Short mmCIF file of C-alpha atoms in Angstrom, two decimals:
data_model
loop_
_atom_site.label_atom_id
_atom_site.label_comp_id
_atom_site.label_asym_id
_atom_site.label_seq_id
_atom_site.Cartn_x
_atom_site.Cartn_y
_atom_site.Cartn_z
CA PRO A 1 -2.07 15.91 25.36
CA ALA A 2 -1.36 12.54 23.65
CA PRO A 3 -3.98 9.94 24.17
CA PRO A 4 -3.65 7.06 26.69
CA TRP A 5 -3.14 4.49 24.02
CA PHE A 6 -0.51 6.89 22.27
CA ARG A 7 1.25 7.22 25.57
CA GLY A 8 1.30 3.76 26.37
CA ALA A 9 2.94 2.73 23.03
CA LEU A 10 5.63 5.36 23.44
CA ARG A 11 6.40 3.76 26.97
CA LYS A 12 6.90 0.47 25.51
CA CYS A 13 9.09 1.78 22.73
CA GLY A 14 11.41 3.25 25.43
CA ARG A 15 14.82 3.62 24.06
CA ARG A 16 14.35 2.58 20.63
CA CYS A 17 12.06 5.54 20.20
CA GLU A 18 14.77 7.94 21.93
CA ALA A 19 17.43 6.45 19.57
CA ARG A 20 15.47 7.24 16.57
CA GLY A 21 14.50 10.53 17.38
CA LEU A 22 11.11 12.23 17.50
CA ASP A 23 10.61 12.26 13.71
CA SER A 24 8.85 9.02 13.66
CA VAL A 25 6.58 10.05 16.51
CA GLN A 26 5.77 13.42 14.71
CA THR A 27 4.83 11.87 11.57
CA MET A 28 2.53 9.47 13.19
CA ILE A 29 0.85 12.20 14.89
CA ARG A 30 0.63 14.12 11.57
CA TRP A 31 -0.79 11.16 9.75
CA LEU A 32 -3.47 10.87 12.49
CA LEU A 33 -4.50 14.43 12.06
CA LEU A 34 -4.58 14.06 8.26
CA ALA A 35 -6.73 11.11 8.55
CA ALA A 36 -9.17 12.77 11.08
CA SER A 37 -9.36 15.83 8.83
CA ALA A 38 -10.78 13.89 5.66
CA SER A 39 -14.43 13.36 5.44
CA ALA A 40 -14.98 9.54 6.11
CA ALA A 41 -16.08 7.66 3.03
CA GLU A 42 -18.97 5.22 4.29
CA ASN A 43 -18.91 2.43 1.81
CA GLY A 44 -18.50 -0.40 4.41
CA LEU A 45 -14.85 -0.90 3.92
CA ALA A 46 -12.10 -0.61 6.57
CA ARG A 47 -14.67 -0.68 9.62
CA LEU A 48 -12.07 -3.25 10.91
CA PRO A 49 -8.41 -3.50 10.22
CA PRO A 50 -7.74 -5.35 6.85
CA LEU A 51 -6.59 -9.03 7.24
CA GLY A 52 -3.64 -10.39 5.02
CA TRP A 53 -0.04 -10.09 4.14
CA ARG A 54 2.06 -7.32 2.73
CA SER A 55 5.33 -7.81 0.90
CA TRP A 56 7.50 -5.33 2.89
CA ASN A 57 7.41 -7.11 6.11
CA LEU A 58 9.22 -10.22 4.55
CA TYR A 59 10.88 -9.08 1.33
CA GLY A 60 11.50 -5.37 1.54
CA GLY A 61 12.24 -4.11 -1.90
CA ASN A 62 12.95 -7.63 -3.23
CA VAL A 63 9.66 -8.22 -5.17
CA ASN A 64 8.56 -9.36 -8.27
CA GLN A 65 5.32 -10.57 -10.09
CA THR A 66 6.24 -14.28 -9.83
CA LEU A 67 6.95 -13.98 -6.12
CA ILE A 68 3.55 -12.29 -5.46
CA GLU A 69 1.81 -14.48 -7.28
CA GLY A 70 3.22 -17.28 -5.51
CA ILE A 71 2.32 -15.77 -2.09
CA MET A 72 -1.39 -15.53 -3.47
CA ALA A 73 -1.61 -19.05 -4.27
CA SER A 74 -0.05 -19.74 -0.52
CA MET A 75 -2.86 -17.73 0.89
CA VAL A 76 -5.51 -20.03 -0.21
CA ARG A 77 -3.75 -23.24 -0.18
CA ARG A 78 -5.00 -26.08 2.18
CA SER A 79 -2.74 -28.57 3.52
CA SER A 80 -3.16 -31.40 6.06
CA ARG A 81 -0.39 -29.72 7.92
CA TYR A 82 -2.41 -26.80 8.89
CA THR A 83 -5.74 -27.80 10.36
CA VAL A 84 -8.67 -26.19 12.44
CA ASP A 85 -10.71 -28.87 14.46
CA GLY A 86 -9.20 -31.49 11.92
CA VAL A 87 -10.11 -29.83 8.92
CA PRO A 88 -7.21 -28.63 6.42
CA THR A 89 -7.43 -24.71 6.48
CA SER A 90 -5.95 -22.01 4.62
CA LEU A 91 -5.02 -18.33 5.55
CA CYS A 92 -7.94 -17.04 3.62
CA ASP A 93 -10.23 -19.49 5.24
CA LEU A 94 -9.44 -17.84 8.63
CA GLY A 95 -10.12 -14.42 6.83
CA PHE A 96 -6.60 -13.39 5.86
CA CYS A 97 -7.61 -12.80 2.27
CA ASP A 98 -5.59 -9.63 1.08
CA VAL A 99 -2.20 -9.75 -0.49
CA GLY A 100 -0.69 -6.37 -0.62
CA LEU A 101 2.34 -5.38 -3.09
CA ASP A 102 4.39 -2.83 -1.08
CA ASP A 103 7.20 -0.64 -2.31
CA ASN A 104 9.66 -1.08 -5.14
CA TRP A 105 7.07 -1.87 -7.96
CA GLN A 106 8.12 1.34 -9.65
CA ALA A 107 10.41 2.29 -12.35
CA CYS A 108 12.51 4.43 -9.71
CA GLY A 109 14.60 6.93 -11.43
CA ARG A 110 14.43 10.54 -12.87
CA HIS A 111 11.60 11.03 -15.43
CA GLY A 112 10.62 13.78 -17.55
CA GLU A 113 11.54 17.32 -17.34
CA GLY A 114 10.45 17.69 -13.90
CA GLY A 115 12.87 14.68 -12.96
CA TYR A 116 9.83 12.82 -11.28
CA THR A 117 10.78 9.60 -9.43
CA TYR A 118 8.22 7.31 -10.83
CA HIS A 119 5.68 9.45 -12.76
CA ASP A 120 5.58 10.87 -16.34
CA GLU A 121 4.91 14.47 -17.02
CA GLU A 122 1.06 13.55 -17.39
CA GLY A 123 1.02 12.08 -13.61
CA ASN A 124 1.00 8.47 -14.71
CA PRO A 125 2.81 6.02 -12.44
CA LEU A 126 5.70 3.89 -14.46
CA VAL A 127 5.83 0.38 -13.34
CA ASN A 128 9.24 -1.56 -13.32
CA SER A 129 7.89 -4.13 -16.22
CA GLU A 130 11.01 -6.23 -15.57
CA ARG A 131 10.02 -6.94 -12.19
CA PHE A 132 6.15 -6.70 -13.03
CA PRO A 133 5.23 -7.63 -16.76
CA SER A 134 1.39 -7.21 -16.13
CA MET A 135 -0.22 -5.76 -12.98
CA LYS A 136 -3.29 -6.43 -14.30
CA SER A 137 -2.71 -10.06 -14.99
CA MET A 138 -1.61 -10.24 -11.33
CA THR A 139 -4.50 -8.84 -9.73
CA SER A 140 -6.84 -10.72 -11.91
CA TYR A 141 -5.04 -14.02 -10.63
CA ALA A 142 -5.80 -12.81 -7.02
CA HIS A 143 -9.43 -12.42 -7.77
CA SER A 144 -9.70 -15.43 -9.45
CA LEU A 145 -8.56 -17.19 -5.94
CA GLY A 146 -11.13 -15.14 -4.05
CA LEU A 147 -8.46 -12.71 -2.85
CA THR A 148 -8.21 -9.00 -2.85
CA ALA A 149 -4.97 -7.23 -4.04
CA GLY A 150 -3.48 -4.11 -2.28
CA TRP A 151 -1.10 -1.61 -3.81
CA TYR A 152 1.33 0.98 -2.57
CA GLY A 153 1.65 4.51 -3.39
CA ASN A 154 3.16 7.88 -2.38
CA ASN A 155 6.72 6.76 -2.45
CA CYS A 156 9.67 5.27 -4.29
CA ILE A 157 11.74 4.02 -1.43
CA CYS A 158 11.13 7.23 0.19
CA SER A 159 12.81 9.49 -2.55
CA GLU A 160 9.45 10.93 -4.04
CA LYS A 161 9.20 14.66 -3.14
CA LYS A 162 7.65 16.48 -6.29
CA THR A 163 4.34 15.02 -6.92
CA GLY A 164 2.04 17.10 -5.03
CA ASP A 165 0.13 18.36 -7.91
CA ARG A 166 -3.51 17.16 -8.45
CA ARG A 167 -2.63 15.59 -11.89
CA PHE A 168 -0.34 12.85 -10.03
CA TYR A 169 -3.06 12.01 -7.65
CA ALA A 170 -5.45 11.30 -10.43
CA GLY A 171 -2.92 9.49 -12.61
CA ASP A 172 -2.03 7.27 -9.61
CA VAL A 173 -6.04 6.46 -9.13
CA ARG A 174 -6.38 5.79 -12.76
CA ALA A 175 -3.74 3.41 -12.78
CA MET A 176 -4.86 1.75 -9.37
CA ARG A 177 -8.60 1.22 -11.19
CA GLU A 178 -7.18 0.29 -14.52
CA MET A 179 -4.83 -2.46 -13.11
CA GLY A 180 -7.38 -3.83 -10.74
CA PHE A 181 -6.03 -3.35 -7.26
CA ASP A 182 -8.80 -3.23 -4.32
CA SER A 183 -7.03 -0.86 -1.71
CA TRP A 184 -3.89 1.21 -1.32
CA LYS A 185 -1.40 1.66 1.19
CA LEU A 186 -0.09 5.36 1.25
CA ASP A 187 3.38 6.25 2.73
CA GLY A 188 3.82 9.28 4.68
CA CYS A 189 7.20 10.39 3.30
CA GLY A 190 6.19 11.27 -0.22
CA ALA A 191 4.50 14.70 -1.29
CA GLN A 192 0.84 13.29 -1.75
CA THR A 193 -0.68 13.69 1.62
CA ASP A 194 -4.15 15.37 0.89
CA MET A 195 -6.31 12.41 2.28
CA GLN A 196 -9.41 14.26 1.06
CA LEU A 197 -8.19 14.51 -2.38
CA TRP A 198 -7.39 10.80 -2.40
CA SER A 199 -10.76 9.91 -0.96
CA ASP A 200 -12.65 12.23 -3.65
CA LEU A 201 -10.64 10.72 -6.72
CA ILE A 202 -11.11 7.19 -5.63
CA GLN A 203 -14.73 7.67 -5.02
CA ALA A 204 -15.19 9.39 -8.59
CA THR A 205 -13.35 6.86 -10.40
CA PRO A 206 -15.28 3.74 -10.95
CA ALA A 207 -13.36 0.42 -10.86
CA THR A 208 -13.08 -1.33 -14.11
CA THR A 209 -12.99 -4.98 -13.05
#
């Protein structure tokens, strides 16, 4: 049977869940099972939910490097308009110190003989360089402000279905490290759903910054 918190969320959802069908509910359950099946990496991270901002909630796919860097600056900006006990306070002062780039950073299309959505044949992810000229510069800017930078994978507007091979996992993790991202949001509608493999590769690939 579903746990009480899940049944409660389903009751609150009501007709909206009925209208959307059971797919979203089943997907949630699958991801809970996947997460439970992976061995926990006891590295001190994610003991509490991360606090911060993600681009999809406000901009959807309409993102670019200038926009994200502007959000980063806003997260640490102190203003007399926003105070705590009379002291100008930024969002990061309150613990919201992560800025996450969500979907549509990729060069979505058909690449290589396999027709991959945003990877080459070697498994490397392909960045839309018109929108994001330098991911490394963007994450370095975040770090200079005392922020962390989150990334997004396993998807390209829910069209990535062919990248279940290990080389795509490895290519994504290498890119994450080389570009200086600190965390990763993984979507459930792509092909890379082996959470243990993700964990193993991330732990085995040291950060370069």
